[in-house]
CSV table of C-alpha atoms in Angstrom, one decimal:
chain,number,residue,atom,x,y,z
A,1,MET,CA,0.0,0.0,0.0
A,2,THR,CA,1.2,3.5,-0.7
A,3,LEU,CA,0.0,6.9,0.4
A,4,ARG,CA,0.5,9.4,-2.4
A,5,ALA,CA,0.1,12.9,-1.1
A,6,THR,CA,1.9,16.1,-0.3
A,7,ALA,CA,2.1,17.5,3.2
A,8,ALA,CA,0.5,20.8,2.3
A,9,ALA,CA,-2.9,21.4,3.7
A,10,ALA,CA,-4.2,22.9,0.5
A,11,VAL,CA,-3.5,19.7,-1.4
A,12,LEU,CA,-4.8,17.5,1.3
A,13,ALA,CA,-8.1,19.4,1.2
A,14,ALA,CA,-8.1,19.1,-2.6
A,15,THR,CA,-8.2,15.3,-2.4
A,16,ALA,CA,-12.0,15.4,-1.8
A,17,LEU,CA,-12.5,16.2,-5.4
A,18,LEU,CA,-9.5,14.6,-7.0
A,19,GLY,CA,-10.6,13.2,-10.3
A,20,LEU,CA,-14.1,14.4,-9.9
A,21,ALA,CA,-14.0,17.6,-12.0
A,22,PRO,CA,-15.5,17.4,-15.5
A,23,LEU,CA,-13.2,17.9,-18.5
A,24,ALA,CA,-13.1,21.6,-19.1
A,25,ALA,CA,-13.6,22.9,-22.6
A,26,ALA,CA,-10.3,23.8,-24.3
A,27,ALA,CA,-10.0,27.5,-24.5
A,28,PRO,CA,-7.2,30.0,-24.8
A,29,GLY,CA,-5.6,30.4,-21.3
A,30,GLY,CA,-7.9,27.7,-19.9
A,31,PRO,CA,-7.3,24.1,-18.9
A,32,VAL,CA,-6.8,21.5,-21.6
A,33,PRO,CA,-8.7,18.2,-21.6
A,34,GLN,CA,-6.7,15.1,-21.8
A,35,PRO,CA,-7.3,12.6,-24.7
A,36,GLY,CA,-9.6,9.7,-24.3
A,37,ALA,CA,-6.9,7.1,-24.9
A,38,ALA,CA,-3.2,6.9,-24.9
A,39,THR,CA,-2.5,6.4,-28.5
A,40,ALA,CA,0.9,5.6,-29.9
A,41,GLU,CA,1.3,9.2,-31.0
A,42,ASN,CA,0.5,10.4,-27.5
A,43,ARG,CA,3.0,8.0,-25.9
A,44,ALA,CA,5.7,9.1,-28.3
A,45,ALA,CA,5.0,12.8,-27.6
A,46,ALA,CA,5.1,12.1,-23.8
A,47,GLY,CA,8.3,10.2,-24.3
A,48,ARG,CA,9.9,13.1,-26.1
A,49,ALA,CA,8.9,15.5,-23.3
A,50,ALA,CA,10.3,13.1,-20.7
A,51,THR,CA,13.7,12.7,-22.4
A,52,ALA,CA,14.1,16.4,-23.3
A,53,PRO,CA,17.4,17.9,-22.1
A,54,ASP,CA,15.6,20.4,-19.8
A,55,THR,CA,13.6,17.6,-18.2
A,56,LEU,CA,16.8,15.5,-17.6
A,57,ALA,CA,18.4,18.6,-16.0
A,58,THR,CA,15.4,19.0,-13.8
A,59,LEU,CA,15.5,15.4,-12.8
A,60,SER,CA,19.2,15.8,-11.8
A,61,ARG,CA,18.2,18.5,-9.4
A,62,PHE,CA,15.2,16.5,-8.2
A,63,PHE,CA,17.3,13.4,-7.4
A,64,ALA,CA,20.0,15.5,-5.8
A,65,ARG,CA,17.6,17.6,-3.7
A,66,GLU,CA,18.3,15.8,-0.3
A,67,GLY,CA,22.0,15.1,-0.9
A,68,LYS,CA,21.5,11.5,-1.7
A,69,VAL,CA,23.5,11.9,-4.9
A,70,SER,CA,25.4,14.9,-6.3
A,71,LEU,CA,23.9,17.0,-9.1
A,72,THR,CA,26.6,15.9,-11.5
A,73,ALA,CA,26.5,12.2,-10.5
A,74,ALA,CA,22.7,11.8,-10.7
A,75,GLN,CA,22.7,11.0,-14.4
A,76,PRO,CA,19.0,10.4,-14.7
A,77,ARG,CA,17.6,8.2,-17.5
A,78,ILE,CA,14.2,7.3,-18.7
A,79,GLU,CA,13.4,3.6,-18.8
A,80,GLY,CA,10.7,2.1,-21.1
A,81,GLU,CA,7.9,4.0,-22.7
A,82,ALA,CA,5.3,6.2,-21.1
A,83,ILE,CA,2.2,4.3,-19.7
A,84,PRO,CA,-1.3,5.6,-19.3
A,85,VAL,CA,-2.5,6.4,-15.7
A,86,ASN,CA,-6.3,6.3,-15.2
A,87,HIS,CA,-8.3,7.7,-12.4
A,88,LEU,CA,-11.9,7.2,-11.3
A,89,SER,CA,-14.2,9.0,-13.7
A,90,PRO,CA,-16.6,11.7,-12.5
A,91,GLU,CA,-19.0,10.7,-15.2
A,92,PHE,CA,-19.1,7.2,-13.7
A,93,VAL,CA,-19.7,8.5,-10.2
A,94,ALA,CA,-22.5,10.7,-11.5
A,95,GLY,CA,-24.1,7.7,-13.2
A,96,ARG,CA,-23.9,8.9,-16.7
A,97,ALA,CA,-25.1,6.3,-19.1
A,98,GLY,CA,-22.3,4.4,-20.8
A,99,ALA,CA,-19.6,6.1,-18.7
A,100,SER,CA,-16.4,4.1,-18.1
A,101,VAL,CA,-15.3,3.6,-14.6
A,102,ALA,CA,-11.9,5.2,-15.3
A,103,ARG,CA,-10.5,7.9,-17.5
A,104,LEU,CA,-7.0,8.9,-18.6
A,105,GLU,CA,-5.4,11.4,-16.3
A,106,PHE,CA,-1.8,11.6,-17.6
A,107,LEU,CA,1.0,9.5,-19.0
A,108,ALA,CA,3.8,8.4,-16.7
A,109,SER,CA,7.5,7.8,-17.6
A,110,ARG,CA,9.9,6.0,-15.2
A,111,ALA,CA,12.9,8.0,-14.3
A,112,VAL,CA,15.9,6.4,-12.6
A,113,SER,CA,19.0,8.0,-11.1
A,114,SER,CA,22.5,6.5,-11.0
A,115,ASP,CA,22.1,5.6,-7.3
A,116,GLY,CA,18.8,3.8,-8.0
A,117,GLN,CA,16.3,6.4,-6.9
A,118,GLN,CA,13.1,6.2,-9.0
A,119,ALA,CA,10.4,8.8,-9.9
A,120,ALA,CA,7.4,9.1,-12.1
A,121,LEU,CA,7.3,11.9,-14.7
A,122,TRP,CA,3.7,12.9,-15.3
A,123,THR,CA,3.2,14.2,-18.8
A,124,ALA,CA,0.0,15.8,-19.9
A,125,ARG,CA,-1.4,17.6,-23.0
A,126,THR,CA,-1.2,21.4,-22.6
A,127,GLU,CA,-1.8,24.3,-25.0
A,128,ALA,CA,1.9,24.1,-25.8
A,129,GLY,CA,1.7,20.3,-26.5
A,130,TRP,CA,2.8,17.4,-24.3
A,131,GLN,CA,4.7,18.6,-21.2
A,132,VAL,CA,6.0,17.2,-17.9
A,133,VAL,CA,3.7,18.7,-15.2
A,134,ASN,CA,4.8,16.8,-12.1
A,135,ILE,CA,7.5,14.6,-10.7
A,136,ALA,CA,6.5,12.1,-8.1
A,137,THR,CA,8.8,9.8,-6.0
A,138,GLY,CA,8.6,6.1,-6.3
A,139,ASP,CA,7.2,3.7,-8.9
A,140,ASP,CA,3.5,3.3,-8.0
A,141,GLU,CA,2.2,3.9,-11.5
A,142,PHE,CA,4.4,1.2,-13.0
A,143,ARG,CA,4.1,-1.4,-10.2
A,144,TYR,CA,0.3,-1.3,-10.2
A,145,ALA,CA,0.2,-1.5,-14.0
A,146,ARG,CA,2.3,-4.7,-13.7
A,147,LEU,CA,0.2,-6.1,-10.8
A,148,GLY,CA,-3.1,-5.3,-12.6
A,149,ALA,CA,-1.9,-7.1,-15.8
A,150,GLU,CA,-1.0,-10.1,-13.7
A,151,LYS,CA,-4.2,-10.2,-11.7
A,152,LEU,CA,-6.6,-9.5,-14.6
A,153,PRO,CA,-4.9,-9.7,-18.0
A,154,GLY,CA,-6.4,-7.2,-20.4
A,155,GLY,CA,-8.0,-5.2,-17.7
A,156,THR,CA,-7.8,-1.4,-17.0
A,157,VAL,CA,-5.8,-0.3,-14.0
A,158,PHE,CA,-7.1,2.8,-12.3
A,159,ARG,CA,-6.7,4.8,-9.1
A,160,GLU,CA,-9.4,6.1,-6.8
A,161,PRO,CA,-7.3,9.2,-5.7
A,162,GLN,CA,-9.6,10.2,-2.8
A,163,ILE,CA,-8.4,7.2,-0.8
A,164,ASP,CA,-5.3,6.3,-2.8
A,165,ALA,CA,-6.7,3.0,-3.8
A,166,TRP,CA,-5.6,1.1,-6.9
A,167,TYR,CA,-7.8,-1.4,-8.8
A,168,VAL,CA,-8.0,-3.3,-12.0
A,169,THR,CA,-11.3,-3.8,-13.9
A,170,ALA,CA,-12.5,-5.8,-16.8
A,171,GLY,CA,-16.1,-6.6,-17.8
A,172,SER,CA,-18.1,-6.3,-14.6
A,173,ARG,CA,-15.3,-7.2,-12.2
A,174,VAL,CA,-13.4,-4.7,-10.0
A,175,LEU,CA,-10.4,-6.2,-8.2
A,176,PRO,CA,-8.2,-4.5,-5.5
A,177,LEU,CA,-4.5,-4.1,-6.0
A,178,ASP,CA,-3.5,-2.5,-2.7
A,179,GLU,CA,-4.6,-2.5,0.9
A,180,ASP,CA,-6.6,0.7,0.5
A,181,ALA,CA,-8.6,-1.0,-2.2
A,182,VAL,CA,-9.1,-4.1,-0.2
A,183,ARG,CA,-10.5,-2.1,2.7
A,184,ALA,CA,-12.9,-0.4,0.2
A,185,VAL,CA,-14.2,-3.5,-1.7
A,186,GLY,CA,-12.9,-6.5,0.1
A,187,ALA,CA,-10.1,-8.9,-0.8
A,188,GLY,CA,-12.2,-10.7,-3.5
A,189,GLY,CA,-13.2,-7.4,-5.1
A,190,THR,CA,-16.7,-6.5,-6.2
A,191,ASN,CA,-18.8,-6.0,-9.3
A,192,LEU,CA,-19.1,-2.8,-11.3
A,193,ALA,CA,-22.6,-2.0,-10.2
A,194,ALA,CA,-21.7,-2.4,-6.5
A,195,TYR,CA,-18.6,-0.3,-6.9
A,196,ARG,CA,-20.7,2.4,-8.6
A,197,VAL,CA,-23.1,2.5,-5.6
A,198,ARG,CA,-20.1,2.8,-3.2
A,199,VAL,CA,-18.4,5.7,-5.1
A,200,ALA,CA,-21.7,7.5,-5.7
A,201,ARG,CA,-22.4,7.3,-2.0
A,202,ALA,CA,-18.9,8.6,-1.1
A,203,TYR,CA,-18.5,11.3,-3.7
A,204,GLY,CA,-21.8,12.0,-5.4
A,205,ASP,CA,-22.4,15.1,-3.3
A,206,LYS,CA,-18.9,16.4,-4.1
A,207,LEU,CA,-19.1,16.6,-7.8
A,208,PRO,CA,-18.6,19.8,-9.7
A,209,GLY,CA,-21.7,22.0,-9.3
A,210,SER,CA,-22.5,20.7,-5.8
A,211,SER,CA,-22.6,23.0,-2.9
A,212,TYR,CA,-19.5,21.3,-1.6
A,213,ALA,CA,-17.5,22.2,-4.7
A,214,GLU,CA,-18.9,25.7,-5.0
A,215,SER,CA,-18.1,26.5,-1.4
A,216,GLY,CA,-14.4,26.0,-2.3
A,217,GLU,CA,-13.9,23.0,0.0
A,218,ALA,CA,-11.9,21.3,-2.6
A,219,GLY,CA,-9.2,23.9,-2.7
A,220,GLY,CA,-9.9,24.7,-6.4
A,221,TYR,CA,-7.8,21.9,-7.7
A,222,ALA,CA,-9.2,19.6,-10.4
A,223,GLU,CA,-7.4,16.6,-11.8
A,224,GLY,CA,-8.1,15.4,-15.3
A,225,VAL,CA,-7.1,18.6,-17.1
A,226,ALA,CA,-3.7,20.0,-17.7
A,227,PRO,CA,-3.0,23.7,-17.1
A,228,ALA,CA,-2.7,26.2,-19.8
A,229,ALA,CA,0.8,26.7,-21.1
A,230,GLY,CA,3.0,28.5,-18.6
A,231,THR,CA,0.6,28.0,-15.8
A,232,PRO,CA,2.1,26.4,-12.7
A,233,VAL,CA,0.5,23.1,-11.7
A,234,PRO,CA,-1.3,23.8,-8.3
A,235,VAL,CA,0.5,21.2,-6.2
A,236,VAL,CA,3.1,21.8,-3.5
A,237,ALA,CA,5.6,19.7,-1.7
A,238,ALA,CA,6.2,19.0,1.9
A,239,GLY,CA,7.6,22.2,3.4
A,240,GLY,CA,6.3,24.3,0.5
A,241,ALA,CA,6.5,24.6,-3.2
A,242,LEU,CA,9.5,22.9,-4.8
A,243,VAL,CA,10.1,24.6,-8.1
A,244,LEU,CA,12.5,22.5,-10.1
A,245,GLY,CA,11.9,23.2,-13.7
A,246,GLY,CA,12.8,26.0,-16.0
A,247,ALA,CA,9.8,25.7,-18.2
A,248,GLY,CA,7.3,27.5,-16.0
A,249,VAL,CA,6.1,24.3,-14.4
A,250,LEU,CA,5.8,23.7,-10.7
A,251,LEU,CA,6.9,20.2,-9.8
A,252,ALA,CA,5.8,18.4,-6.7
A,253,LEU,CA,7.8,16.0,-4.5
A,254,ARG,CA,5.2,13.4,-3.4
A,255,ARG,CA,6.0,11.6,-0.3
A,256,ARG,CA,5.0,7.9,-0.2
A,257,ARG,CA,5.0,5.2,2.3
A,258,VAL,CA,7.1,2.2,1.3
A,259,ALA,CA,4.9,-0.5,-0.3
A,260,GLY,CA,4.3,-3.5,1.9
A,261,ALA,CA,3.7,-5.8,-1.0
């Protein structure tokens, strides 16, 4: 099990609506909706963003931030291709006919330093094209993708960010991949209809347009859309914002508990 969150109160408050904002219409200066699927073209574009010289320079500073390795010795590299990362869909929570349980949130590329540190580069579509919008410690995205493929081949791995639970789904089955998911649906999993009842009960009154959302309780942060070009990503790290990049992007150090499995 992992807990994927920053220590900042604003971000913790925002988790109540993580993944529950509708895709905003693309407009100049506004948020950019993510594609419905991770096509080969999207993966290639995300890979180029992850391996760009500016990104690798940022990764060197990221891996050297606590003195674990020197800036010059970090020598970060990107391993493998970008993978899709899906989150619980607000349309599914709202009960929209035909809505999938999960939707694409971003693509993740695995970054590794010379001393073995790992991080996930989150890439998203922005007005300026595909860009790295966040760096997160650890390998959750890749580990759960592997576990999901092993547990339910051909299924879709997705995260319920409100409780940091990871699942894999195919057909009418929803199976847990970590301890948070086991607590939510049981070790044997559940069916899609029962899962829909659970998330609707948990989050149905927190969807965009609800009094909860309009009161600002969610901190104004909506996952599922990338910021406009040049707009800092509204996430902060333990102890405050950790600005690492030179491309006008605010990157977050996400603290995680070490996985027990």
